[in-house]
CSV table of C-alpha atoms and ligand atoms in Angstrom, one decimal:
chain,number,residue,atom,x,y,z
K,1,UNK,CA,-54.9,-54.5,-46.8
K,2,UNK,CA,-52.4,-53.9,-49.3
K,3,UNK,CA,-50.6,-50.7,-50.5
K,4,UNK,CA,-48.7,-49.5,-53.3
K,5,UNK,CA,-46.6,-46.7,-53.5
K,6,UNK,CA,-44.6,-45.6,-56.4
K,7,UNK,CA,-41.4,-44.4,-56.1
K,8,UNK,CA,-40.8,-40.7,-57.9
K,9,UNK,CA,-37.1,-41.4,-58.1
K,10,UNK,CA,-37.5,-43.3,-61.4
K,11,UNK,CA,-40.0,-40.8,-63.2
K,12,UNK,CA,-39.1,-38.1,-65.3
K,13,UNK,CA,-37.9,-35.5,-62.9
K,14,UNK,CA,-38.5,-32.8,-65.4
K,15,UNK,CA,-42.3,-34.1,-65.5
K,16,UNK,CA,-43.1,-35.0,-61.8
K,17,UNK,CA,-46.5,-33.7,-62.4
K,18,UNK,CA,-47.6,-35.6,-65.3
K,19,UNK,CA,-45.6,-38.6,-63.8
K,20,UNK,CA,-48.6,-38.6,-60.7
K,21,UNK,CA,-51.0,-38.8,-63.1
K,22,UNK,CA,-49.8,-41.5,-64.7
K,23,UNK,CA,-49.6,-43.3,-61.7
K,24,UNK,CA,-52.4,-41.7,-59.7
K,25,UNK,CA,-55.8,-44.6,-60.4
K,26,UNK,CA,-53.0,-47.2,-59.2
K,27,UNK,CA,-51.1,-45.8,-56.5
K,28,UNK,CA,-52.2,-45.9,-52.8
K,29,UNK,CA,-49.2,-43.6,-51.4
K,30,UNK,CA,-46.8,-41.7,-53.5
K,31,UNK,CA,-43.0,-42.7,-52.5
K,32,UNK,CA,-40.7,-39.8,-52.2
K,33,UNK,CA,-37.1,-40.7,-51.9
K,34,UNK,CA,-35.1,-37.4,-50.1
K,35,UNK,CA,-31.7,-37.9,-50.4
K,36,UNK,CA,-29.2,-35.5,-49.3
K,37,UNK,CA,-25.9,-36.5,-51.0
K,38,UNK,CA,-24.4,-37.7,-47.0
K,39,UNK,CA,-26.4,-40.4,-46.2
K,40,UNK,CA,-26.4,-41.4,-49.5
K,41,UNK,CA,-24.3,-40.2,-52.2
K,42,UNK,CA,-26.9,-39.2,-54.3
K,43,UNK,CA,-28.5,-35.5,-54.3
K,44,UNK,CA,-32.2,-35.9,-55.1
K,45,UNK,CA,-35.7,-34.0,-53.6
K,46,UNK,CA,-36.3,-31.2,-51.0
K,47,UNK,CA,-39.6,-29.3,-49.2
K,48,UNK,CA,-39.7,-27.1,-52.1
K,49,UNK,CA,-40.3,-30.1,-54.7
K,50,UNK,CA,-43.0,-32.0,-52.3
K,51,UNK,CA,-45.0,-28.1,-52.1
K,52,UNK,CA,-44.8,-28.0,-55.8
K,53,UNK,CA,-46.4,-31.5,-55.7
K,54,UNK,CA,-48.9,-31.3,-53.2
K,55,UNK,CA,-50.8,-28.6,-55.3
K,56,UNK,CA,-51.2,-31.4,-58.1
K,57,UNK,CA,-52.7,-34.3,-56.1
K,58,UNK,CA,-54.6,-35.3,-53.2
K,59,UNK,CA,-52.3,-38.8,-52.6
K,60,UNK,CA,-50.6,-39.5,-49.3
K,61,UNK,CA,-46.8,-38.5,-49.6
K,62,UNK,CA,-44.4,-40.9,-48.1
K,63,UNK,CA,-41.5,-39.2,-47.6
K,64,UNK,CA,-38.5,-41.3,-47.2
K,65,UNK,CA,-35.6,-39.1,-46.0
K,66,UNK,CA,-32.4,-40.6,-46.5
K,67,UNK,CA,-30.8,-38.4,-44.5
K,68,UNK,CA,-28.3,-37.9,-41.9
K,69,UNK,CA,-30.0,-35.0,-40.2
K,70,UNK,CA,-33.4,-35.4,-41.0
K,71,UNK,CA,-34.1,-34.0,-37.4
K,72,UNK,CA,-33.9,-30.2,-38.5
K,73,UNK,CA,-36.0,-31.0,-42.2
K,74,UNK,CA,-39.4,-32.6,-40.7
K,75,UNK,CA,-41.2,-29.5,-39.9
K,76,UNK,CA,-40.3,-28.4,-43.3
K,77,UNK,CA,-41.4,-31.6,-45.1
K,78,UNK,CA,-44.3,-31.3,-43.0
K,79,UNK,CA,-45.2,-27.8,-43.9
K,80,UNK,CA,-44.9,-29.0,-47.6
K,81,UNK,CA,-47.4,-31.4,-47.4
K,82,UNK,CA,-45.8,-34.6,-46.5
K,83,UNK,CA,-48.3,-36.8,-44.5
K,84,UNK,CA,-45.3,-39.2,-43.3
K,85,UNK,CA,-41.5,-39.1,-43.0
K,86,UNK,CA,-39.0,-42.0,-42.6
K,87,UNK,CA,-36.1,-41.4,-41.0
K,88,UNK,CA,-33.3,-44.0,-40.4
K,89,UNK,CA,-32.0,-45.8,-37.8
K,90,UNK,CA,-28.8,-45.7,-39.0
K,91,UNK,CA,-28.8,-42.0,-38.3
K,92,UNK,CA,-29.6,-42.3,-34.3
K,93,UNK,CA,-31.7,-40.1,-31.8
K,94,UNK,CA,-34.5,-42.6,-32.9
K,95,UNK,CA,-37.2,-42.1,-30.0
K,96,UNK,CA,-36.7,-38.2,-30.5
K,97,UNK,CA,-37.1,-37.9,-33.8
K,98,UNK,CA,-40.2,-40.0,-34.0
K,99,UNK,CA,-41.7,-38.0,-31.4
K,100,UNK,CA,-40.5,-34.9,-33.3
K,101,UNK,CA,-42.5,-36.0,-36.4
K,102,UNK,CA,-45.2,-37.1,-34.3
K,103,UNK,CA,-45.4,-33.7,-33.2
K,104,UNK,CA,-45.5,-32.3,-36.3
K,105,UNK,CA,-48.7,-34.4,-37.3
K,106,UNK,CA,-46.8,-36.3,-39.4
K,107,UNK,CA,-47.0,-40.5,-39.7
K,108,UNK,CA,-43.8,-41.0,-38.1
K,109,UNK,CA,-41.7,-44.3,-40.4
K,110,UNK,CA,-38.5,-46.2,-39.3
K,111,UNK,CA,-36.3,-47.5,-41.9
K,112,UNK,CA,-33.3,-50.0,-41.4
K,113,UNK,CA,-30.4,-51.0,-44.1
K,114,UNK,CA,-30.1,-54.4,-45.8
K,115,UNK,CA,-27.4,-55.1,-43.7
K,116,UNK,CA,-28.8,-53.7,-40.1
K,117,UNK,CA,-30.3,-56.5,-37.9
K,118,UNK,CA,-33.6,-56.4,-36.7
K,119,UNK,CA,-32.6,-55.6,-33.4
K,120,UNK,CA,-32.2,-51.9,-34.4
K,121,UNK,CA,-35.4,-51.5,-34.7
K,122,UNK,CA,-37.3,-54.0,-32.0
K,123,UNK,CA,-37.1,-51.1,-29.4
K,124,UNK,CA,-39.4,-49.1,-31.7
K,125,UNK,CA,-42.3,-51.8,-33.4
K,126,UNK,CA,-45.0,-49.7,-31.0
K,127,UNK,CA,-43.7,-45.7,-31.3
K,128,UNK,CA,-43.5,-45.8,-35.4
K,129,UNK,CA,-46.3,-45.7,-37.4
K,130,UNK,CA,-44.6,-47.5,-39.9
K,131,UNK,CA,-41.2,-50.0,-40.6
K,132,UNK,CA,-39.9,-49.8,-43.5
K,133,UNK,CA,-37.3,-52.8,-44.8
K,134,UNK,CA,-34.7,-51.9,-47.3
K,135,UNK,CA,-34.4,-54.0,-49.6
K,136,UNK,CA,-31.6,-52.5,-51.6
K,137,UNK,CA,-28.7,-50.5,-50.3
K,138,UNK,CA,-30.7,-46.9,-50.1
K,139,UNK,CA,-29.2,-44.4,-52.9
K,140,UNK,CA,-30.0,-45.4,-56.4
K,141,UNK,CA,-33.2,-47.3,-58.1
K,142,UNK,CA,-33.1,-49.9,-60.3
K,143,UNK,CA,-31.0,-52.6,-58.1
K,144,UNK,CA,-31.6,-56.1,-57.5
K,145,UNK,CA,-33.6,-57.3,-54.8
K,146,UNK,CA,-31.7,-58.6,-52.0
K,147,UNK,CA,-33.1,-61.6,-50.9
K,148,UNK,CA,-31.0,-62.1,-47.0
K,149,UNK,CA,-33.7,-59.6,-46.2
K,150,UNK,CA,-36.8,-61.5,-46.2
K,151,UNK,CA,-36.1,-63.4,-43.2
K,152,UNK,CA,-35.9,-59.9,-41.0
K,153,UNK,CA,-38.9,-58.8,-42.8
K,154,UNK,CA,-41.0,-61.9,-41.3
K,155,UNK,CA,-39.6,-61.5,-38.4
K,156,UNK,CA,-41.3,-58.1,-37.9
K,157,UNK,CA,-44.0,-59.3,-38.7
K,158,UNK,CA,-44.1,-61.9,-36.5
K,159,UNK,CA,-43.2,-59.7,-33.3
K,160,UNK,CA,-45.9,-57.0,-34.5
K,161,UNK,CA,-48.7,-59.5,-35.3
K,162,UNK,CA,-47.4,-61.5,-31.6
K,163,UNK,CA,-47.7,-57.6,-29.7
K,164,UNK,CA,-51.0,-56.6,-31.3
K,165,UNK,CA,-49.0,-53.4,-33.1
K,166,UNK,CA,-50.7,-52.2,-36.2
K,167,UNK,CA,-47.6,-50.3,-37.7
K,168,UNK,CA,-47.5,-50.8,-41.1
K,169,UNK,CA,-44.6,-52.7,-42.8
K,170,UNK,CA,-43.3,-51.4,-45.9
K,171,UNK,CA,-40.3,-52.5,-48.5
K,172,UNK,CA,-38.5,-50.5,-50.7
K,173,UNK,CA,-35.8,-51.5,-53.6
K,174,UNK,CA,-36.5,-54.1,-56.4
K,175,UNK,CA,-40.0,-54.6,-56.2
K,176,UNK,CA,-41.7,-55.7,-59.2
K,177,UNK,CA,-44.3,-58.1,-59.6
K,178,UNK,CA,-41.9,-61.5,-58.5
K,179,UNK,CA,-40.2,-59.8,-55.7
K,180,UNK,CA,-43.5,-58.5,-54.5
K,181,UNK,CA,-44.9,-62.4,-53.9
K,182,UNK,CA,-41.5,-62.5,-51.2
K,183,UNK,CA,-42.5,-59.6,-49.4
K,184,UNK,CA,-45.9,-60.2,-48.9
K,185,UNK,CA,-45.4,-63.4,-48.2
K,186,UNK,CA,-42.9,-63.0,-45.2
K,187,UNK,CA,-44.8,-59.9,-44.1
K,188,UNK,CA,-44.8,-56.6,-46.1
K,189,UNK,CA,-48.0,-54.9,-47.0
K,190,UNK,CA,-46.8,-51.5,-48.4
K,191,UNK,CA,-45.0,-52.3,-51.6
K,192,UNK,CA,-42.3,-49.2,-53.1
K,193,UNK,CA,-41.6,-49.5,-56.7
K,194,UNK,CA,-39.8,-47.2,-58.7
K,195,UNK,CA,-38.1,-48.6,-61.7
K,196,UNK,CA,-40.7,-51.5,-62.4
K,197,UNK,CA,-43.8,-48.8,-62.6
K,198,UNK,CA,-41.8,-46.0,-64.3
K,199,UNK,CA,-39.5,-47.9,-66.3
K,200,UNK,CA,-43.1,-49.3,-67.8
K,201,UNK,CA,-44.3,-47.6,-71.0
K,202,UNK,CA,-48.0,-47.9,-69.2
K,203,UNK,CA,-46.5,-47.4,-65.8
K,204,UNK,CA,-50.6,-47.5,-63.8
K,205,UNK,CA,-50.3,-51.1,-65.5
K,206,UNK,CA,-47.1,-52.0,-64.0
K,207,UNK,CA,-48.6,-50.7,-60.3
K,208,UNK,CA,-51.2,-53.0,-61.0
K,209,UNK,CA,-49.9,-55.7,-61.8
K,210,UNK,CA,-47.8,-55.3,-58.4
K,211,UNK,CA,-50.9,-55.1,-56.5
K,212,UNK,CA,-52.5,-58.0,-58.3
K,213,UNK,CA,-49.3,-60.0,-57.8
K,214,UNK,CA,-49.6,-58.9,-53.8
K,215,UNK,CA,-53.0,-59.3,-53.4
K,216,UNK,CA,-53.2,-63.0,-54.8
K,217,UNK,CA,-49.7,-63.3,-52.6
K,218,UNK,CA,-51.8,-62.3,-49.4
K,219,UNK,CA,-54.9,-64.3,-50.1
K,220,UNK,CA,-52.7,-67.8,-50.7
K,221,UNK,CA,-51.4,-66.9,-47.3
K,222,UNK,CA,-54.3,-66.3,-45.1
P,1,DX5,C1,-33.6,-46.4,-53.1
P,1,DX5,C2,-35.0,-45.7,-52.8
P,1,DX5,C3,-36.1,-46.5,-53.4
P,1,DX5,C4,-36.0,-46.6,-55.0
P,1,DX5,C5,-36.7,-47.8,-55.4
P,1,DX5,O1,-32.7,-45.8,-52.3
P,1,DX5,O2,-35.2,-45.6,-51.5
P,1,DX5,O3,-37.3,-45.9,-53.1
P,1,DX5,O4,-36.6,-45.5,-55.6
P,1,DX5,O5,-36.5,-48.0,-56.7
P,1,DX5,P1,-36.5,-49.4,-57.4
P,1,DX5,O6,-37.9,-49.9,-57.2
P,1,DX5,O7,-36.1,-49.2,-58.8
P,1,DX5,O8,-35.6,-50.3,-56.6
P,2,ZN,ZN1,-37.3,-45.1,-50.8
């Protein structure tokens, strides 16, 4: 099964609302990208903007907290009406806050930079509900897919198919409809895209085409 989640950090931040129902027959999940100015240099979303949004749509929020304490935020996200948080490895105290997010009935994600090896994350494949692959540098949409990735991405997919572990793996950062064929290919099966479907003038088509483009990606490699 294949998902796709657009990413809310290339809509219309003055029209969130309208945004999701652009998107809404097309998406799967609905990306949030929480960014906290530390982690990343960029200032973007809080609890108080995911509350807003909950009231307007019944789609699964995937929170993705670029963060560096995302430790004392979960409960709020949670209490929001986010239905999973990512946190990042980068950030350390892994286990705990998985548990922690597991606690708070939330699908718990791990997320790992471009640049941070596989390794990071092998300790937790079975605790997270989800892995989620970076393929950009986290902080800003509209970059260029970073290919050096794909090889980590099939490699998590190899150890989680090899263990059993039904965590989902998800990529985020220059998906479009090309880019998407790579990732499904080596592994992925939760697509992000933020500047492909909102920088679309018809941005449900632009989702579609993504899942079109990753479905026919995952049948030729069955
Ligand atoms: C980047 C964010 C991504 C971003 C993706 O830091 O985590 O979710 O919105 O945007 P595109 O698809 O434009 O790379
Ligand atoms: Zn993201």
């Amino acid at each position: 099964m294949l998902r796709v989640a657009p990413s809310l950090l290339s809509a219309d931040f003055g029209g969130l609302a309208e945004a999701v129902g652009e998107v809404s027959a097309e998406a799967d999940w609905l990306h949030i990208d929480v960014m906290d100015g530390h982690f990343v240099p960029s200032l973007t979303i809080g609890p108080p903007v995911v509350k807003s949004l909950r009231s307007h749509t019944g789609l699964f929020f995937d929170c993705h907290l670029m963060m560096t304490n995302p430790g004392d935020y979960l409960e709020a996200f949670r209490h929001a009406g986010a239905d999973g948080c990512t946190v990042h490895v980068e950030v350390g105290a892994t286990a705990e806050l998985l548990a922690q997010a597991k606690a708070f009935g939330l699908r718990a994600g791990l997320a790992l930079n471009p640049e941070t090896p596989y390794e990071a994350i092998a300790p937790y494949l079975a605790e997270a509900d989800l892995i989620l692959c970076m393929t950009v540098h986290p902080g800003f949409a509209g970059q260029r897919f970073i290919d050096e990735v794909v090889p980590k991405i099939a490699r998590t997919r190899e150890e989680l198919d090899r263990r059993g572990l039904l965590t989902d793996l998800e990529v985020d950062g220059g998906i479009d409809e090309n880019t998407a064929v790579l990732a499904v290919q080596a592994g992925a099966r939760v697509l992000v895209a933020g500047s492909a479907i909102f920088g679309d003038s018809r941005p449900w088509e632009a989702a579609r085409r993504i899942r079109l483009a990753g479905e026919k990606a995952l049948a030729g490699h069955k």
